[in-house]
Coordinates of C-alpha atoms in Angstrom, one line a residue:
M674 CA 114.3 117.4 81.1
T675 CA 112.5 114.2 80.4
Q676 CA 108.7 114.4 80.1
T677 CA 106.9 111.5 81.7
L678 CA 103.3 110.5 82.0
P679 CA 101.5 111.1 85.3
T680 CA 101.0 107.8 87.0
A681 CA 98.8 106.6 89.8
P682 CA 100.2 104.4 92.6
R683 CA 100.1 100.8 91.6
R684 CA 97.8 98.7 93.8
A685 CA 98.4 95.1 94.5
P686 CA 96.4 92.9 92.2
A687 CA 93.1 91.8 93.8
P688 CA 92.1 88.2 94.0
F689 CA 90.6 87.1 90.7
A690 CA 86.8 87.4 90.7
L691 CA 84.4 87.1 87.8
S692 CA 81.5 89.6 87.8
R693 CA 78.0 88.7 86.7
L694 CA 78.5 90.7 83.6
R695 CA 81.5 88.8 82.6
R696 CA 79.9 85.5 83.3
A697 CA 76.9 86.5 81.2
L698 CA 79.2 87.6 78.3
R699 CA 81.2 84.4 78.5
C700 CA 78.1 82.2 78.4
A701 CA 76.7 84.2 75.4
A702 CA 80.0 84.1 73.5
L703 CA 80.4 80.3 74.0
A704 CA 76.7 79.7 73.1
A705 CA 77.2 81.8 69.9
C706 CA 80.0 79.4 68.8
V707 CA 77.8 76.3 68.9
P708 CA 75.7 76.7 65.7
Y709 CA 78.7 77.4 63.5
L710 CA 80.9 74.6 65.0
S711 CA 77.9 72.2 64.7
L712 CA 77.4 73.0 61.1
K713 CA 81.1 72.7 60.2
V714 CA 81.6 69.4 62.1
A715 CA 78.5 68.0 60.3
W716 CA 79.8 69.0 56.9
I717 CA 83.2 67.5 57.6
A718 CA 81.5 64.3 58.7
G719 CA 79.6 64.1 55.4
S720 CA 76.2 65.4 56.5
R721 CA 74.7 68.2 54.4
P722 CA 72.4 70.4 56.5
G723 CA 72.0 73.8 54.7
I724 CA 73.8 72.6 51.5
P725 CA 71.4 72.3 48.5
E726 CA 71.6 69.9 45.6
G727 CA 74.1 71.0 43.0
S728 CA 76.0 73.3 45.4
T729 CA 79.6 74.0 44.3
L730 CA 80.7 72.9 47.8
L731 CA 80.0 69.4 46.8
D732 CA 82.4 69.5 43.7
H733 CA 85.6 69.5 45.8
R734 CA 85.2 67.3 48.8
A735 CA 88.9 67.5 49.9
L736 CA 89.0 71.2 49.6
M737 CA 85.7 71.6 51.6
I738 CA 87.1 69.4 54.4
F739 CA 90.3 71.4 54.5
A740 CA 88.4 74.8 54.5
N741 CA 85.9 73.7 57.1
G742 CA 88.6 72.2 59.3
L743 CA 90.5 75.5 59.2
T744 CA 87.4 77.6 60.1
V745 CA 86.6 75.1 63.0
L746 CA 90.1 75.8 64.3
M747 CA 89.5 79.5 64.0
D748 CA 86.2 79.3 66.0
V749 CA 88.0 77.2 68.6
V750 CA 90.5 80.0 69.0
V751 CA 87.5 82.3 69.9
V752 CA 86.5 79.8 72.6
V753 CA 90.1 79.8 74.0
L754 CA 90.1 83.6 73.9
V755 CA 86.8 83.8 75.8
L756 CA 88.2 81.5 78.5
L757 CA 91.5 83.4 78.6
L758 CA 89.7 86.6 79.2
T759 CA 87.6 85.1 82.0
R760 CA 89.8 82.7 83.9
P761 CA 92.6 83.3 86.5
W762 CA 95.3 81.9 84.2
G763 CA 94.3 84.4 81.6
T764 CA 95.6 87.3 83.8
R765 CA 99.1 85.8 83.6
T766 CA 99.2 85.1 79.9
P767 CA 101.9 87.1 78.1
A768 CA 100.5 89.8 75.9
R769 CA 102.2 88.4 72.8
F770 CA 100.0 85.2 73.1
L771 CA 96.8 87.2 73.6
V772 CA 96.9 90.4 71.5
P773 CA 97.7 89.0 68.0
P774 CA 94.9 86.4 68.0
M775 CA 92.5 89.0 69.5
W776 CA 93.4 91.5 66.8
A777 CA 92.8 88.9 64.2
A778 CA 89.5 87.9 65.7
T779 CA 88.5 91.6 65.7
G780 CA 89.5 92.0 62.1
L781 CA 87.5 89.0 60.9
L782 CA 84.4 89.7 62.9
V783 CA 84.1 93.5 62.5
P784 CA 83.4 93.3 58.7
I785 CA 80.6 90.8 59.4
M786 CA 79.2 92.8 62.3
A787 CA 79.0 95.9 60.1
G788 CA 78.3 94.3 56.7
F789 CA 75.6 91.7 57.4
P790 CA 73.1 94.0 59.2
L791 CA 73.7 96.8 56.8
T792 CA 73.3 94.7 53.7
Q793 CA 70.1 93.2 55.1
L794 CA 68.8 96.7 55.8
V795 CA 69.6 97.9 52.3
R796 CA 68.1 94.8 50.9
A797 CA 64.9 95.4 52.7
F798 CA 64.6 99.0 51.4
A799 CA 65.7 97.8 47.9
G800 CA 62.9 95.3 47.7
G801 CA 65.1 92.2 48.2
L802 CA 67.4 92.9 45.3
G803 CA 70.7 92.3 47.1
G804 CA 72.7 90.0 45.0
G805 CA 76.5 90.1 44.9
S806 CA 77.0 89.9 48.6
G807 CA 79.9 87.6 48.2
D808 CA 78.2 84.9 50.1
G809 CA 76.9 83.1 47.0
G810 CA 73.4 84.5 47.4
G811 CA 73.4 86.2 44.1
A812 CA 75.4 83.5 42.2
A813 CA 73.9 81.5 39.4
E814 CA 74.9 78.2 41.0
P815 CA 73.5 77.2 44.4
F816 CA 75.9 77.5 47.3
L817 CA 74.1 77.4 50.7
D818 CA 70.5 77.7 51.9
E819 CA 69.6 81.2 52.8
W820 CA 68.9 80.3 56.5
V821 CA 72.6 79.3 57.0
F822 CA 73.8 82.8 56.5
G823 CA 71.3 84.2 59.0
V824 CA 72.2 81.6 61.7
V825 CA 76.0 81.8 61.1
Y826 CA 76.3 85.6 60.8
T827 CA 74.1 86.2 63.8
G828 CA 76.3 83.9 65.8
F829 CA 79.4 85.9 64.6
I830 CA 77.8 89.1 65.5
V831 CA 77.1 87.9 69.1
Q832 CA 80.7 86.5 69.2
G833 CA 82.0 89.9 68.2
I834 CA 80.0 91.9 70.7
T835 CA 80.6 89.6 73.6
L836 CA 84.3 89.0 72.9
G837 CA 84.9 92.7 72.3
C838 CA 83.3 93.6 75.6
L839 CA 85.3 90.9 77.5
F840 CA 88.6 92.2 75.9
V841 CA 87.8 95.8 76.8
L842 CA 87.1 94.9 80.4
Y843 CA 90.2 92.7 80.5
A844 CA 92.5 95.3 78.9
R845 CA 91.1 98.0 81.1
D846 CA 92.1 96.1 84.2
R847 CA 95.5 95.0 82.9
W848 CA 96.7 97.9 80.7
G849 CA 94.2 100.7 81.4
H850 CA 97.0 103.0 82.6
L851 CA 98.4 103.0 79.0
W852 CA 95.4 104.7 77.4
R853 CA 94.5 107.2 80.1
G854 CA 94.8 110.9 79.3
R855 CA 95.1 112.6 75.9
L856 CA 97.3 112.5 72.9
G857 CA 99.3 115.5 74.1
D858 CA 100.5 113.6 77.1
L859 CA 102.9 111.5 75.0
P860 CA 106.5 112.6 75.3
R861 CA 107.7 114.4 72.2
G862 CA 110.8 113.6 70.1
H863 CA 110.3 109.8 69.8
G864 CA 107.7 109.5 67.0
R865 CA 109.7 109.7 63.8
A866 CA 109.4 106.0 63.0
R867 CA 105.7 106.0 63.9
R868 CA 105.1 109.0 61.6
A869 CA 107.0 107.4 58.7
T870 CA 105.0 104.1 59.1
A871 CA 101.6 105.9 59.4
L872 CA 102.3 108.0 56.3
A873 CA 103.4 104.9 54.3
A874 CA 100.1 103.3 55.2
A875 CA 98.2 106.4 54.2
L876 CA 99.9 106.6 50.9
L877 CA 99.4 102.9 50.2
A878 CA 95.7 103.2 51.1
L879 CA 94.9 105.7 48.3
C880 CA 94.8 103.2 45.4
P881 CA 92.7 100.4 47.1
A882 CA 90.3 103.1 48.6
A883 CA 89.8 104.6 45.1
L884 CA 89.1 101.1 43.7
H885 CA 86.6 100.2 46.4
L886 CA 84.7 103.4 45.8
L887 CA 84.8 102.9 42.0
W888 CA 83.4 99.3 42.5
A889 CA 80.8 100.6 45.0
T890 CA 79.5 103.1 42.4
G891 CA 79.3 100.6 39.5
A892 CA 82.7 100.5 37.9
T893 CA 84.0 97.2 36.8
T894 CA 87.7 98.1 36.4
G895 CA 89.9 95.2 37.7
L896 CA 87.0 92.9 38.6
S897 CA 86.7 89.3 37.5
A898 CA 83.8 88.2 35.2
A899 CA 82.3 86.3 38.1
R900 CA 82.3 89.3 40.4
I901 CA 80.8 91.6 37.7
E902 CA 78.0 89.0 37.2
E903 CA 77.3 88.9 40.9
R904 CA 77.2 92.7 41.5
G905 CA 74.2 94.1 43.3
T906 CA 73.2 96.3 46.3
D907 CA 75.1 94.0 48.7
F908 CA 78.3 94.2 46.7
A909 CA 78.0 98.0 46.6
V910 CA 77.5 98.2 50.4
L911 CA 80.4 95.9 51.1
E912 CA 82.8 97.8 48.8
A913 CA 81.8 101.1 50.4
L914 CA 82.5 99.6 53.8
N915 CA 85.9 98.4 52.6
A916 CA 86.8 102.0 51.7
L917 CA 85.5 103.1 55.2
Y918 CA 87.7 100.6 56.9
L919 CA 90.8 101.9 55.1
A920 CA 89.8 105.5 56.1
V921 CA 89.3 104.4 59.8
A922 CA 92.7 102.6 59.9
V923 CA 94.6 105.5 58.3
A924 CA 92.9 108.1 60.6
G925 CA 93.8 106.1 63.7
G926 CA 97.4 105.6 62.6
L927 CA 98.0 109.2 61.6
L928 CA 96.4 110.5 64.9
L929 CA 98.7 108.2 67.0
A930 CA 101.8 109.0 64.9
C931 CA 101.4 112.7 64.3
G932 CA 99.8 113.8 67.6
W933 CA 97.1 115.9 65.8
Q934 CA 94.3 117.0 68.1
P935 CA 96.3 116.8 71.3
A936 CA 93.2 117.2 73.5
L937 CA 91.7 114.0 71.9
P938 CA 91.4 111.1 74.4
V939 CA 93.9 108.4 73.7
T940 CA 91.2 105.8 73.5
V941 CA 89.7 107.4 70.3
P942 CA 92.7 106.9 67.9
L943 CA 93.6 103.7 69.6
A944 CA 90.1 102.3 68.9
L945 CA 90.3 103.6 65.3
A946 CA 93.6 102.0 64.8
W947 CA 92.7 98.7 66.4
L948 CA 89.4 98.2 64.6
G949 CA 90.5 99.7 61.2
S950 CA 93.8 97.9 61.0
G951 CA 92.2 94.6 62.0
A952 CA 89.4 95.0 59.5
V953 CA 91.8 96.0 56.7
G954 CA 94.6 93.6 57.4
C955 CA 92.9 90.5 58.6
W956 CA 89.9 90.6 56.3
G957 CA 92.2 91.4 53.5
G958 CA 94.3 88.4 54.4
W959 CA 91.3 86.2 54.5
L960 CA 90.2 87.4 51.0
L961 CA 93.7 86.8 49.7
F962 CA 93.7 83.3 51.1
G963 CA 90.4 82.6 49.5
A964 CA 91.6 84.0 46.2
L965 CA 94.7 81.8 46.3
T966 CA 92.6 78.7 46.8
T967 CA 89.9 79.5 44.2
L968 CA 89.2 76.6 41.9
G969 CA 87.1 76.6 38.7
D970 CA 87.3 78.2 35.3
S971 CA 89.3 81.4 34.7
T972 CA 86.3 83.7 34.8
G973 CA 85.8 82.8 38.5
R974 CA 89.3 83.5 39.5
P975 CA 90.1 86.9 41.0
T976 CA 92.1 89.2 38.7
G977 CA 95.6 90.4 39.3
T978 CA 94.1 93.8 40.5
M979 CA 92.0 92.0 43.1
F980 CA 95.0 89.9 44.3
L981 CA 97.1 93.1 44.6
T982 CA 94.3 95.0 46.4
Y983 CA 94.0 92.2 49.0
A984 CA 97.8 92.0 49.5
V985 CA 98.0 95.8 50.0
H986 CA 95.2 95.5 52.5
V987 CA 97.4 93.2 54.6
I988 CA 100.3 95.5 54.4
I989 CA 98.3 98.6 55.4
G990 CA 96.7 96.7 58.4
T991 CA 100.1 95.5 59.6
L992 CA 101.6 99.0 59.3
V993 CA 98.8 100.7 61.3
A994 CA 98.9 97.9 63.9
A995 CA 102.7 98.5 64.2
V996 CA 102.0 102.2 64.8
A997 CA 99.6 101.4 67.6
A998 CA 102.0 98.9 69.2
R999 CA 104.8 101.3 69.1
F1000 CA 102.6 104.1 70.5
L1001 CA 101.7 101.9 73.5
A1002 CA 105.3 100.8 74.0
E1003 CA 106.4 104.3 74.2
R1004 CA 103.7 105.2 76.7
A1005 CA 104.6 102.1 78.7
R1006 CA 108.3 103.2 78.9
A1007 CA 107.2 106.8 79.8
S1008 CA 104.9 105.4 82.5
A1009 CA 107.7 103.2 83.9
A1010 CA 110.1 106.2 83.9
G1011 CA 107.5 108.3 85.8
S1012 CA 107.0 105.5 88.4
G1013 CA 110.8 105.3 88.8
D1014 CA 111.2 109.0 89.2
G1015 CA 108.5 109.1 91.9
A1016 CA 109.9 106.2 93.8

């Protein structure tokens, strides 16, 4: 006997209408992109608001233009996603064009949304001794004026909150039937590939998680000379968060793959897998990209251990995302079979 998911009758799609909440979220998200885009365009054009004299950003003009142009395109993608989630044509967009960029946006914004407020809080309690945040604030050479980080990261936080809310509302309307119910509702006997993938991700996560915890507690194993010099409370907080993202990703993947806690709502492990895999995979990819484009003397370059850690992050995030995608695909097939049986 084939086990299928209980399904509700499918209603005809209602005419597209944008609620006041979604309008407000869209306006807030678009407004939050303005400061960042304005600064980046100004820097590309040669203006220097927020860049102090002697900043290392001024040493490599071509590289700065390339990096700023790339990040402008990334924020433009956020604008496109906001419109896609709030316009009629967005409801007809194939999932393959929406989900990957939305996952990447989540993965790049979540570490900022968690890291920036937490480092500021710890910095306040530590009397302002928060060097080593990775933003240049604790570096010996000037990088950016302090106000730039407050403006830009606050904008990112607003983007993350509003974009996340819009995506949840959109996904609930379009795919909500796939995350109804509990883990035990999934048909058994089709999860071998998911389990193998989740276990591989869990095993791979052991080494980078241990490294992040060591770095958070003061160890210098595998760190470059520049990172050792920049260490401070911010650095410790961010490294502890990196270990947490790995734990969240692995927990979500294992719950989805192994079916532990069958009474647990499906939304819980899906949220863990989505947020964790994005933060691990996409932020790891961003750090890897930054490491590959690092210029300067050898002491400023990431070590082989750091390169490998970032690369393993990308692999882990991809594996956990694959587990979640396969989980939803299996639920979709079971839901379709249930609808066909009841027809």
